[in-house]
Tab-separated table of C-alpha atoms in Angstrom:
chain	number	residue	atom	x	y	z
A	15	MET	CA	-23.597	-48.400	47.999
A	16	ILE	CA	-21.185	-46.485	45.718
A	17	THR	CA	-17.955	-45.688	47.583
A	18	ASN	CA	-15.300	-45.918	44.875
A	19	ASP	CA	-13.447	-42.883	43.618
A	20	GLU	CA	-15.254	-42.975	40.260
A	21	GLY	CA	-18.618	-42.564	41.945
A	22	ILE	CA	-17.345	-39.756	44.160
A	23	VAL	CA	-15.840	-37.876	41.245
A	24	ALA	CA	-19.000	-38.272	39.172
A	25	LEU	CA	-21.111	-36.844	41.994
A	26	LYS	CA	-18.722	-33.944	42.625
A	27	HIS	CA	-18.534	-33.021	38.950
A	28	LYS	CA	-22.289	-33.287	38.509
A	29	ILE	CA	-22.801	-30.792	41.337
A	30	LEU	CA	-20.200	-28.423	39.851
A	31	GLU	CA	-21.855	-28.630	36.456
A	32	GLU	CA	-25.340	-27.937	37.788
A	33	VAL	CA	-24.171	-25.041	39.986
A	34	ALA	CA	-22.418	-23.587	36.925
A	35	ARG	CA	-25.599	-23.896	34.845
A	36	LEU	CA	-27.547	-22.015	37.512
A	37	ALA	CA	-24.865	-19.312	37.582
A	38	TRP	CA	-24.946	-18.862	33.811
A	39	GLU	CA	-28.739	-18.458	34.030
A	40	ASP	CA	-28.653	-16.095	37.043
A	41	ARG	CA	-30.704	-18.633	39.009
A	42	LEU	CA	-28.298	-19.399	41.859
A	43	THR	CA	-30.901	-18.686	44.563
A	44	GLU	CA	-31.572	-20.579	47.783
A	45	ASP	CA	-34.755	-22.063	46.338
A	46	GLU	CA	-32.975	-23.255	43.181
A	47	LYS	CA	-30.121	-24.721	45.181
A	48	ASP	CA	-32.576	-26.575	47.398
A	49	ALA	CA	-34.351	-27.921	44.309
A	50	LEU	CA	-30.960	-29.021	42.948
A	51	VAL	CA	-30.374	-31.107	46.091
A	52	TYR	CA	-33.595	-33.049	45.440
A	53	ARG	CA	-32.847	-33.443	41.716
A	54	ILE	CA	-29.494	-35.028	42.487
A	55	ILE	CA	-30.805	-37.140	45.429
A	56	PRO	CA	-34.496	-37.756	44.609
A	57	GLY	CA	-34.900	-40.695	47.011
A	58	PRO	CA	-36.524	-42.659	48.415
A	59	PHE	CA	-33.541	-45.031	48.383
A	60	ALA	CA	-29.981	-44.026	49.205
A	61	GLN	CA	-27.312	-44.233	46.479
A	62	TYR	CA	-24.084	-43.422	48.278
A	63	ARG	CA	-24.654	-43.448	52.059
A	64	CYS	CA	-26.904	-44.985	54.700
A	65	CYS	CA	-29.895	-42.715	53.965
A	66	VAL	CA	-31.059	-40.001	51.592
A	67	TYR	CA	-31.006	-37.420	54.383
A	68	LYS	CA	-27.268	-37.744	54.875
A	69	GLU	CA	-26.775	-37.765	51.117
A	70	ARG	CA	-28.750	-34.544	50.744
A	71	GLU	CA	-26.755	-32.838	53.440
A	72	ILE	CA	-23.528	-33.855	51.706
A	73	VAL	CA	-24.851	-32.407	48.434
A	74	ARG	CA	-25.811	-29.166	50.214
A	75	GLN	CA	-22.305	-28.844	51.562
A	76	ARG	CA	-20.794	-29.589	48.163
A	77	ILE	CA	-22.964	-26.899	46.612
A	78	ARG	CA	-21.496	-24.405	49.079
A	79	LEU	CA	-17.999	-25.541	48.156
A	80	ALA	CA	-18.888	-25.094	44.475
A	81	GLU	CA	-19.720	-21.475	45.318
A	82	GLY	CA	-16.326	-20.972	46.962
A	83	LEU	CA	-17.750	-21.132	50.492
A	84	CYS	CA	-17.032	-23.316	53.499
A	85	PRO	CA	-19.210	-26.470	53.675
A	86	THR	CA	-21.502	-25.129	56.401
A	87	ALA	CA	-22.688	-21.654	57.344
A	88	ASP	CA	-21.682	-22.244	60.988
A	89	PRO	CA	-19.645	-19.116	61.922
A	90	ASP	CA	-17.361	-21.225	64.130
A	91	LYS	CA	-16.381	-23.378	61.154
A	92	GLN	CA	-15.378	-20.700	58.665
A	93	SER	CA	-11.876	-20.859	57.262
A	94	ASP	CA	-9.791	-19.405	54.452
A	95	ASN	CA	-8.186	-22.794	53.851
A	96	VAL	CA	-8.836	-24.074	50.349
A	97	ILE	CA	-9.061	-27.694	51.578
A	98	GLN	CA	-12.242	-28.403	53.557
A	99	VAL	CA	-13.822	-31.409	55.296
A	100	ILE	CA	-17.430	-32.435	54.617
A	101	GLY	CA	-18.426	-33.724	58.055
A	102	PRO	CA	-21.382	-35.973	57.147
A	103	ALA	CA	-19.282	-37.785	54.560
A	104	CYS	CA	-16.418	-38.337	57.028
A	105	GLU	CA	-18.653	-40.183	59.495
A	106	GLU	CA	-18.329	-43.427	57.549
A	107	CYS	CA	-14.665	-43.965	58.529
A	108	PRO	CA	-13.819	-46.255	61.465
A	109	ILE	CA	-12.764	-44.500	64.677
A	110	SER	CA	-10.358	-47.190	65.873
A	111	ALA	CA	-6.853	-47.138	64.471
A	112	TYR	CA	-6.177	-50.691	65.712
A	113	THR	CA	-8.627	-53.556	65.412
A	114	VAL	CA	-8.516	-57.288	66.142
A	115	THR	CA	-9.123	-59.500	63.106
A	116	ASP	CA	-10.441	-63.061	62.825
A	117	ASN	CA	-6.848	-64.298	62.951
A	118	CYS	CA	-6.993	-63.972	66.749
A	119	ARG	CA	-6.578	-67.409	68.347
A	120	LEU	CA	-7.353	-66.373	71.954
A	121	CYS	CA	-3.910	-67.682	72.880
A	122	ILE	CA	-3.130	-68.497	76.495
A	123	GLY	CA	-0.208	-66.050	76.650
A	124	LYS	CA	-2.483	-63.034	75.983
A	125	ALA	CA	0.491	-61.115	74.642
A	126	CYS	CA	-1.716	-58.307	73.365
A	127	GLN	CA	-3.337	-57.690	76.732
A	128	SER	CA	-0.029	-57.923	78.572
A	129	SER	CA	1.620	-55.382	76.276
A	130	CYS	CA	-1.090	-52.730	76.707
A	131	ASN	CA	-0.264	-50.108	79.363
A	132	PHE	CA	-3.685	-48.535	79.214
A	133	GLY	CA	-6.040	-51.435	79.966
A	134	ALA	CA	-7.630	-51.085	76.528
A	135	ILE	CA	-7.669	-54.818	75.684
A	136	SER	CA	-10.170	-57.353	77.022
A	137	ILE	CA	-10.561	-61.002	76.093
A	138	GLY	CA	-13.861	-61.915	74.428
A	139	HIS	CA	-15.491	-65.210	73.526
A	140	HIS	CA	-14.087	-65.378	70.004
A	141	ARG	CA	-11.236	-62.859	69.999
A	142	SER	CA	-9.682	-60.009	71.901
A	143	HIS	CA	-11.323	-56.616	71.896
A	144	ILE	CA	-9.771	-53.134	71.851
A	145	ASP	CA	-11.684	-50.341	73.596
A	146	PRO	CA	-11.259	-47.262	71.351
A	147	ASN	CA	-11.931	-44.967	74.306
A	148	LYS	CA	-8.890	-46.287	76.154
A	149	CYS	CA	-6.594	-47.082	73.232
A	150	LYS	CA	-3.717	-44.580	72.780
A	151	GLU	CA	-2.746	-46.019	69.405
A	152	CYS	CA	0.784	-46.879	70.483
A	153	GLY	CA	0.798	-50.087	68.420
A	154	LYS	CA	2.421	-52.275	71.080
A	155	CYS	CA	-0.375	-54.850	70.901
A	156	ALA	CA	0.054	-55.253	67.157
A	157	ASP	CA	3.781	-55.784	67.598
A	158	ALA	CA	3.246	-58.289	70.423
A	159	CYS	CA	0.612	-60.485	68.738
A	160	PRO	CA	2.293	-63.725	67.576
A	161	TYR	CA	-0.378	-64.226	64.868
A	162	SER	CA	-0.288	-60.647	63.494
A	163	ALA	CA	-4.004	-60.603	64.235
A	164	ILE	CA	-4.167	-56.912	65.077
A	165	ALA	CA	-4.394	-54.634	62.065
A	166	HIS	CA	-3.432	-50.981	61.914
A	167	LEU	CA	-6.216	-49.163	60.082
A	168	GLU	CA	-4.447	-45.989	59.028
A	169	ARG	CA	-6.978	-43.762	57.339
A	170	PRO	CA	-6.265	-43.034	53.666
A	171	CYS	CA	-6.423	-39.248	54.134
A	172	LYS	CA	-3.873	-39.311	56.961
A	173	LYS	CA	-1.663	-41.706	55.049
A	174	ALA	CA	-1.703	-39.418	51.999
A	175	CYS	CA	-0.795	-36.292	53.959
A	176	PRO	CA	2.999	-35.806	53.941
A	177	THR	CA	3.015	-33.015	56.536
A	178	GLY	CA	1.010	-34.594	59.362
A	179	ALA	CA	-1.753	-31.990	59.060
A	180	ILE	CA	-4.630	-34.455	59.533
A	181	THR	CA	-5.971	-35.470	62.938
A	182	TYR	CA	-9.394	-36.510	64.223
A	183	ASP	CA	-11.790	-35.146	66.826
A	184	GLU	CA	-13.496	-37.114	69.577
A	185	ASN	CA	-16.117	-38.343	67.092
A	186	GLY	CA	-13.537	-39.513	64.582
A	187	ILE	CA	-14.201	-36.631	62.165
A	188	CYS	CA	-11.186	-35.473	60.161
A	189	ARG	CA	-9.619	-32.163	61.249
A	190	ILE	CA	-7.030	-30.265	59.204
A	191	ASP	CA	-4.324	-28.402	61.057
A	192	GLU	CA	-4.011	-25.245	58.952
A	193	THR	CA	-0.629	-24.437	60.470
A	194	LYS	CA	0.723	-27.604	58.832
A	195	CYS	CA	-1.489	-27.979	55.742
A	196	VAL	CA	0.344	-26.991	52.535
A	197	GLN	CA	-2.907	-27.399	50.557
A	198	CYS	CA	-1.404	-29.947	48.177
A	199	GLY	CA	-4.760	-31.704	47.900
A	200	HIS	CA	-3.383	-35.241	48.056
A	201	CYS	CA	-5.938	-36.116	50.762
A	202	ILE	CA	-8.873	-35.258	48.488
A	203	HIS	CA	-8.739	-38.260	46.179
A	204	ALA	CA	-7.275	-40.492	48.897
A	205	CYS	CA	-10.565	-40.351	50.843
A	206	PRO	CA	-12.833	-43.209	49.622
A	207	PHE	CA	-15.929	-41.343	50.861
A	208	GLY	CA	-15.224	-37.996	49.210
A	209	ALA	CA	-15.216	-36.305	52.620
A	210	ILE	CA	-12.422	-33.867	51.728
A	211	ALA	CA	-12.808	-31.337	48.956
A	212	SER	CA	-11.598	-27.911	47.835
A	213	LYS	CA	-13.426	-24.663	47.388
A	214	SER	CA	-14.298	-23.834	43.778
A	215	TYR	CA	-14.330	-20.443	42.104
A	216	LEU	CA	-16.376	-21.427	39.040
A	217	VAL	CA	-19.201	-19.065	40.021
A	218	ASP	CA	-16.784	-16.118	40.304
A	219	VAL	CA	-15.346	-16.872	36.851
A	220	ILE	CA	-18.826	-17.106	35.314
A	221	ARG	CA	-19.895	-13.828	36.875
A	222	ALA	CA	-16.767	-12.093	35.561
A	223	ILE	CA	-17.520	-13.337	32.041
A	224	LYS	CA	-21.191	-12.356	32.258
A	225	ALA	CA	-20.197	-8.921	33.527
A	226	GLY	CA	-18.409	-8.301	30.249
A	227	LYS	CA	-14.902	-8.205	31.729
A	228	GLU	CA	-11.828	-9.197	29.775
A	229	VAL	CA	-11.234	-12.673	31.193
A	230	TYR	CA	-8.028	-14.445	30.153
A	231	ALA	CA	-7.447	-18.124	30.757
A	232	MET	CA	-3.949	-19.290	31.633
A	233	CYS	CA	-3.455	-22.986	30.972
A	234	ALA	CA	-0.798	-24.922	32.847
A	235	PRO	CA	1.968	-26.717	30.927
A	236	ALA	CA	0.418	-29.952	32.238
A	237	THR	CA	-2.631	-29.269	30.037
A	238	GLU	CA	-0.941	-30.843	27.035
A	239	GLY	CA	-1.614	-34.551	27.239
A	240	GLN	CA	-4.459	-34.354	29.774
A	241	PHE	CA	-7.177	-34.866	27.161
A	242	GLY	CA	-5.369	-37.082	24.662
A	243	ALA	CA	-2.818	-36.563	21.926
A	244	ASP	CA	-5.351	-35.017	19.526
A	245	ILE	CA	-6.375	-32.202	21.909
A	246	THR	CA	-3.804	-29.441	21.563
A	247	MET	CA	-3.457	-26.080	23.271
A	248	ALA	CA	-5.267	-24.683	20.232
A	249	SER	CA	-8.180	-27.032	20.946
A	250	VAL	CA	-8.393	-25.783	24.526
A	251	ARG	CA	-8.121	-22.179	23.365
A	252	GLU	CA	-11.046	-22.585	20.958
A	253	ALA	CA	-13.207	-24.150	23.668
A	254	LEU	CA	-12.386	-21.387	26.124
A	255	LYS	CA	-13.388	-18.706	23.630
A	256	LYS	CA	-16.724	-20.463	23.129
A	257	LEU	CA	-17.230	-20.255	26.901
A	258	GLY	CA	-16.762	-16.500	26.733
A	259	PHE	CA	-13.094	-16.101	27.682
A	260	THR	CA	-11.373	-13.264	25.864
A	261	ASP	CA	-8.351	-15.434	25.032
A	262	MET	CA	-5.912	-17.938	26.437
A	263	VAL	CA	-2.184	-17.870	27.172
A	264	GLU	CA	-0.189	-21.010	27.891
A	265	VAL	CA	1.611	-20.844	31.224
A	266	GLY	CA	4.600	-22.564	29.664
A	267	LEU	CA	5.437	-19.005	28.573
A	268	GLY	CA	5.543	-18.157	32.264
A	269	GLY	CA	7.873	-21.126	32.657
A	270	ASP	CA	10.245	-19.444	30.206
A	271	MET	CA	9.980	-16.206	32.164
A	272	THR	CA	10.587	-17.858	35.532
A	273	ALA	CA	13.493	-19.909	34.232
A	274	ALA	CA	15.227	-16.842	32.757
A	275	TYR	CA	15.092	-14.911	36.043
A	276	GLU	CA	15.857	-17.873	38.304
A	277	ALA	CA	18.878	-18.547	36.128
A	278	LYS	CA	20.344	-15.167	37.187
A	279	GLU	CA	19.764	-16.020	40.840
A	280	TRP	CA	21.297	-19.456	40.475
A	281	ALA	CA	24.382	-18.066	38.767
A	282	GLU	CA	24.877	-15.559	41.604
A	283	ALA	CA	24.270	-18.196	44.260
A	284	LEU	CA	26.694	-20.579	42.565
A	285	GLU	CA	29.383	-17.918	42.623
A	286	ASP	CA	28.683	-17.133	46.302
A	287	GLY	CA	28.487	-20.803	47.346
A	288	ARG	CA	24.901	-20.374	48.491
A	289	LYS	CA	22.251	-23.116	48.029
A	290	MET	CA	18.859	-22.328	46.517
A	291	THR	CA	15.443	-23.838	45.920
A	292	THR	CA	12.981	-23.260	43.092
A	293	SER	CA	9.800	-21.221	43.598
A	294	CYS	CA	7.246	-22.706	41.203
A	295	CYS	CA	5.335	-25.292	43.236
A	296	PRO	CA	2.959	-23.540	45.697
A	297	ALA	CA	2.708	-26.580	47.998
A	298	PHE	CA	6.487	-26.660	48.248
A	299	ILE	CA	6.544	-22.941	48.993
A	300	ASN	CA	3.852	-23.420	51.648
A	301	LEU	CA	6.013	-26.138	53.215
A	302	LEU	CA	8.945	-23.735	53.411
A	303	LYS	CA	6.847	-20.870	54.716
A	304	LYS	CA	5.084	-22.899	57.437
A	305	SER	CA	7.695	-25.436	58.540
A	306	TYR	CA	11.045	-24.036	57.416
A	307	PRO	CA	10.799	-20.245	57.713
A	308	GLU	CA	14.583	-19.714	57.691
A	309	GLN	CA	14.965	-21.647	54.444
A	310	PHE	CA	11.987	-19.712	53.009
A	311	LYS	CA	13.809	-16.495	53.779
A	312	GLU	CA	17.374	-17.463	52.950
A	313	ASN	CA	17.274	-20.155	50.245
A	314	LYS	CA	14.099	-19.787	48.227
A	315	SER	CA	14.191	-18.091	44.838
A	316	ASN	CA	12.529	-14.682	44.907
A	317	VAL	CA	11.175	-15.162	41.381
A	318	VAL	CA	7.411	-15.589	41.008
A	319	SER	CA	5.796	-18.752	39.707
A	320	PRO	CA	4.925	-19.154	35.992
A	321	MET	CA	1.236	-18.627	36.835
A	322	CYS	CA	1.983	-15.300	38.487
A	323	ALA	CA	4.384	-14.278	35.708
A	324	VAL	CA	1.727	-14.731	33.002
A	325	SER	CA	-0.895	-13.000	35.147
A	326	ARG	CA	1.374	-9.984	35.636
A	327	TYR	CA	2.176	-9.934	31.935
A	328	LEU	CA	-1.520	-9.973	30.999
A	329	LYS	CA	-2.410	-7.267	33.534
A	330	ALA	CA	0.428	-5.111	32.243
A	331	VAL	CA	-0.742	-5.241	28.618
A	332	HIS	CA	-4.502	-5.480	29.388
A	333	PRO	CA	-5.102	-3.273	32.469
A	334	GLY	CA	-8.162	-4.287	34.448
A	335	CYS	CA	-8.402	-7.787	33.001
A	336	THR	CA	-9.266	-10.896	35.040
A	337	THR	CA	-6.880	-13.845	34.923
A	338	VAL	CA	-7.895	-17.482	35.492
A	339	PHE	CA	-5.394	-20.320	35.887
A	340	ILE	CA	-6.431	-23.806	34.740
A	341	GLY	CA	-4.408	-26.849	35.807
A	342	PRO	CA	-4.130	-29.995	37.915
A	343	CYS	CA	-3.067	-28.198	41.097
A	344	ILE	CA	-5.150	-27.538	44.239
A	345	ALA	CA	-2.385	-25.490	45.932
A	346	LYS	CA	-2.535	-22.926	43.125
A	347	LYS	CA	-5.880	-21.829	44.620
A	348	ALA	CA	-4.048	-20.932	47.814
A	349	GLU	CA	-1.279	-19.186	45.904
A	350	ALA	CA	-3.816	-16.985	44.121
A	351	GLN	CA	-5.145	-15.890	47.550
A	352	ASP	CA	-1.699	-15.008	48.919
A	353	ALA	CA	-1.941	-11.276	49.680
A	354	ASP	CA	1.854	-10.986	49.664
A	355	ILE	CA	2.033	-11.652	45.938
A	356	LYS	CA	0.415	-8.817	43.954
A	357	ASN	CA	-1.227	-9.184	40.522
A	358	ASN	CA	-1.318	-12.972	40.717
A	359	ALA	CA	-4.124	-15.005	39.122
A	360	ASP	CA	-7.550	-13.822	40.221
A	361	PHE	CA	-9.056	-17.314	40.181
A	362	VAL	CA	-7.895	-20.890	39.775
A	363	MET	CA	-9.760	-23.836	38.242
A	364	THR	CA	-8.775	-27.481	38.263
A	365	PHE	CA	-9.138	-29.643	35.158
A	366	GLY	CA	-12.224	-31.240	36.742
A	367	GLU	CA	-13.815	-27.833	37.253
A	368	PHE	CA	-12.855	-26.830	33.712
A	369	ARG	CA	-14.639	-29.895	32.302
A	370	ALA	CA	-17.693	-29.131	34.429
A	371	LEU	CA	-17.681	-25.606	33.025
A	372	LEU	CA	-17.512	-26.997	29.473
A	373	ARG	CA	-20.482	-29.285	30.123
A	374	SER	CA	-22.490	-26.452	31.664
A	375	ARG	CA	-22.410	-24.683	28.276
A	376	ASP	CA	-22.470	-27.851	26.145
A	377	VAL	CA	-18.999	-27.105	24.756
A	378	GLU	CA	-16.697	-29.953	23.722
A	379	LEU	CA	-12.959	-30.196	23.254
A	380	THR	CA	-12.281	-31.040	19.593
A	381	PRO	CA	-9.101	-31.370	17.533
A	382	ALA	CA	-7.875	-28.030	16.103
A	383	GLY	CA	-5.619	-27.497	13.135
A	384	GLU	CA	-4.007	-24.292	14.361
A	385	ASN	CA	-0.426	-24.563	15.681
A	386	TYR	CA	-0.665	-22.520	18.868
A	387	GLN	CA	2.590	-22.211	20.767
A	388	GLU	CA	3.864	-19.388	22.950
A	389	ALA	CA	6.319	-21.319	25.130
A	390	THR	CA	9.581	-23.023	24.271
A	391	PRO	CA	9.877	-26.758	24.857
A	392	PHE	CA	11.746	-25.878	28.060
A	393	GLY	CA	8.813	-23.881	29.415
A	394	LYS	CA	6.416	-26.651	28.426
A	395	GLN	CA	8.502	-29.188	30.345
A	396	PHE	CA	7.875	-27.374	33.640
A	397	ALA	CA	5.012	-29.854	34.073
A	398	GLY	CA	7.341	-32.797	34.699
A	399	SER	CA	9.849	-33.629	37.400
A	400	GLY	CA	13.210	-32.146	36.466
A	401	GLY	CA	11.681	-29.769	33.922
A	402	VAL	CA	12.152	-26.622	35.998
A	403	ALA	CA	15.828	-27.352	36.683
A	404	ALA	CA	16.449	-28.224	33.039
A	405	ALA	CA	14.944	-24.919	31.883
A	406	VAL	CA	16.958	-22.902	34.429
A	407	LEU	CA	20.186	-24.639	33.387
A	408	GLU	CA	19.340	-23.989	29.735
A	409	CYS	CA	19.018	-20.239	30.463
A	410	MET	CA	22.305	-20.250	32.372
A	411	GLN	CA	23.988	-21.901	29.391
A	412	GLU	CA	22.368	-19.434	26.994
A	413	ARG	CA	24.039	-16.677	29.053
A	414	GLY	CA	27.399	-18.434	28.847
A	415	VAL	CA	27.498	-19.799	32.407
A	416	ASP	CA	29.395	-23.069	32.843
A	417	THR	CA	26.939	-25.526	34.478
A	418	SER	CA	29.040	-28.645	34.191
A	419	GLY	CA	29.753	-28.753	37.923
A	420	VAL	CA	26.241	-27.898	39.126
A	421	LYS	CA	24.741	-30.437	41.525
A	422	LEU	CA	20.951	-30.757	41.416
A	423	ARG	CA	18.458	-32.483	43.690
A	424	LYS	CA	15.127	-33.138	41.984
A	425	CYS	CA	12.345	-33.778	44.503
A	426	ALA	CA	9.004	-35.155	43.337
A	427	GLY	CA	6.602	-35.857	46.169
A	428	GLY	CA	6.149	-34.534	49.677
A	429	LYS	CA	8.515	-36.976	51.391
A	430	GLU	CA	11.377	-36.163	49.041
A	431	CYS	CA	10.804	-32.424	49.465
A	432	ILE	CA	10.760	-32.697	53.273
A	433	GLN	CA	13.901	-34.814	53.274
A	434	ALA	CA	15.785	-32.335	51.075
A	435	ILE	CA	14.783	-29.259	53.067
A	436	THR	CA	15.615	-30.979	56.347
A	437	LEU	CA	19.116	-31.658	55.042
A	438	LEU	CA	19.339	-28.043	53.871
A	439	LYS	CA	18.232	-26.789	57.297
A	440	PHE	CA	20.995	-28.698	59.071
A	441	GLY	CA	23.671	-27.857	56.537
A	442	LYS	CA	23.967	-31.399	55.201
A	443	LEU	CA	22.557	-30.979	51.685
A	444	PRO	CA	25.263	-32.013	49.219
A	445	GLU	CA	23.570	-30.460	46.167
A	446	ASP	CA	23.669	-26.816	45.076
A	447	PHE	CA	20.049	-26.449	44.037
A	448	VAL	CA	16.756	-28.102	44.982
A	449	GLU	CA	13.865	-28.446	42.554
A	450	GLY	CA	10.851	-28.938	44.809
A	451	MET	CA	7.628	-30.386	43.344
A	452	PHE	CA	5.128	-31.745	45.826
A	453	CYS	CA	3.422	-34.174	43.451
A	454	PRO	CA	5.069	-37.450	42.375
A	455	GLY	CA	6.092	-37.085	38.747
A	456	GLY	CA	5.645	-33.324	38.929
A	457	CYS	CA	2.557	-31.353	37.941
A	458	VAL	CA	1.408	-34.067	35.504
A	459	GLY	CA	0.800	-36.181	38.601
A	460	GLY	CA	-1.223	-33.439	40.307
A	461	PRO	CA	-4.284	-34.333	42.395
A	462	SER	CA	-6.707	-33.015	39.769
A	463	LYS	CA	-5.155	-34.685	36.738
A	464	HIS	CA	-7.711	-35.842	34.195
A	465	LYS	CA	-6.198	-39.221	33.271
A	466	ALA	CA	-3.695	-41.693	34.663
A	467	GLU	CA	-0.189	-40.282	34.741
A	468	ASN	CA	1.221	-42.832	32.253
A	469	GLU	CA	-1.494	-41.932	29.747
A	470	ILE	CA	-0.794	-38.217	30.156
A	471	VAL	CA	2.965	-38.683	29.731
A	472	LYS	CA	2.462	-40.728	26.572
A	473	ALA	CA	0.118	-38.148	25.037
A	474	ARG	CA	2.468	-35.301	26.053
A	475	GLU	CA	5.376	-36.962	24.302
A	476	ALA	CA	3.360	-37.119	21.086
A	477	LEU	CA	2.279	-33.468	21.361
A	478	LEU	CA	5.635	-32.034	22.413
A	479	SER	CA	7.537	-33.914	19.731
A	480	GLY	CA	5.930	-31.539	17.220
A	481	ALA	CA	6.622	-28.378	19.200
A	482	GLU	CA	8.800	-25.752	17.543
A	483	LYS	CA	12.295	-25.704	18.993
A	484	ARG	CA	13.133	-22.265	20.425
A	485	LYS	CA	15.662	-20.791	22.785
A	486	VAL	CA	14.252	-19.338	25.986
A	487	LEU	CA	15.898	-15.898	25.991
A	488	GLU	CA	15.210	-15.449	22.275
A	489	ASN	CA	11.537	-16.280	22.858
A	490	LEU	CA	11.232	-13.701	25.643
A	491	GLU	CA	12.489	-10.902	23.383
A	492	LYS	CA	8.949	-10.830	21.920
A	493	TYR	CA	7.390	-9.919	25.292
A	494	PRO	CA	7.467	-6.647	27.291
A	495	MET	CA	9.447	-8.001	30.237
A	496	ASP	CA	10.219	-4.426	31.347
A	497	LYS	CA	6.544	-3.681	32.002
A	498	PHE	CA	6.119	-5.895	35.077
A	499	SER	CA	8.127	-7.361	37.954
A	500	MET	CA	9.221	-10.986	38.051
A	501	PHE	CA	9.927	-10.953	41.766
A	502	ARG	CA	7.679	-11.808	44.734
A	503	ASP	CA	8.393	-8.504	46.439
A	504	GLY	CA	7.394	-6.588	43.308
A	505	GLU	CA	10.805	-4.954	42.886
């Protein structure tokens, strides 16, 4: 039985690729989708789960996700949340959070049974037993056992969620509390059964291209290094044009734009003695909006993210165009759907979805000789922890602002972000500015990264070492910044 992450990813990407092929050929009908289920799971023997019938249902639900739909057509289970649970895949997880291992010695003291206030523990022939229907998961038995024979089986998805958004129903199936979920996507790859996934908008992108629309790709700064040191932005641009995209713009340019405008806000806040946070990471912004509304209102930068900045730029110079962001971030899908932010990206693709799209048209990424660079090195460094703050400080310095006394707090990962904003909420944050990035290491460590983070960082260093050195404000003089707003409220 294949349960490792490699097998899960292979299955997910195969489904995305085949759905994309059907969309290119205008054959995405119910009959064709049903035939696809049987091509992927032909039977008679199971490959991933207990039986082919469960496997086929999982594939059906993944096909719906590949179309941007909820896993099932049940009207009571429809949701706008990008992150979704595939029920049949989740059934493999154990229901009990605490279990007695073979280390149990059936000791005379029965410390586990004595510590339980709910009568959940009985003494068996070979070891103690915990009744999951009575257990309240308080953990007292595990603490009391002198042999440490009681293990706490914390599910990987719950362990990966920094906001406590994951709970379980009476059948042990994962449930996502959408009032807490920041849609960071960390739970997706944490699940060893592939039971959590995100909606995909590949089909929408394909239909826009086939309809003859101007479709512009916007590639995240984290793109450089994802596919090796020989695959440059120019390589990605060439491949995208072969797919039918009109052109590509690197979102590092949006990093320059965001840094320039946040620098003005930071300078004003510094003068007023007011603390601020960055606005680039959508999971961090979701955390503020859902759990810290006062800090969202009072301390967050009003400048749009680099993705939104480039989308607005493109829509200003190419009215009616469709913009598609490509990167390692799941939360960007939620940002694109935020009705409060006008002219943002129309669709978002992860790197995994991008590769599935390439395979669906038999297009490969190959080295390109062209030196394609729209962003400064500062905009390109938005992908790493500390990169946003460094770019903002650079812009402040370019405007003659003294930044020598500025105190920064760089947060990389959900726990660090929550800790910083909690301190800010209670007036105990010692720093002036908070750079909030929900993924460890920054965007290069995003949930949909293509390679291991250390490999990406090494390849990025090689690529960025050859980047042309430019100043941010000088670079932006080449772009019509007066044609669109850089602020969330559109002013």
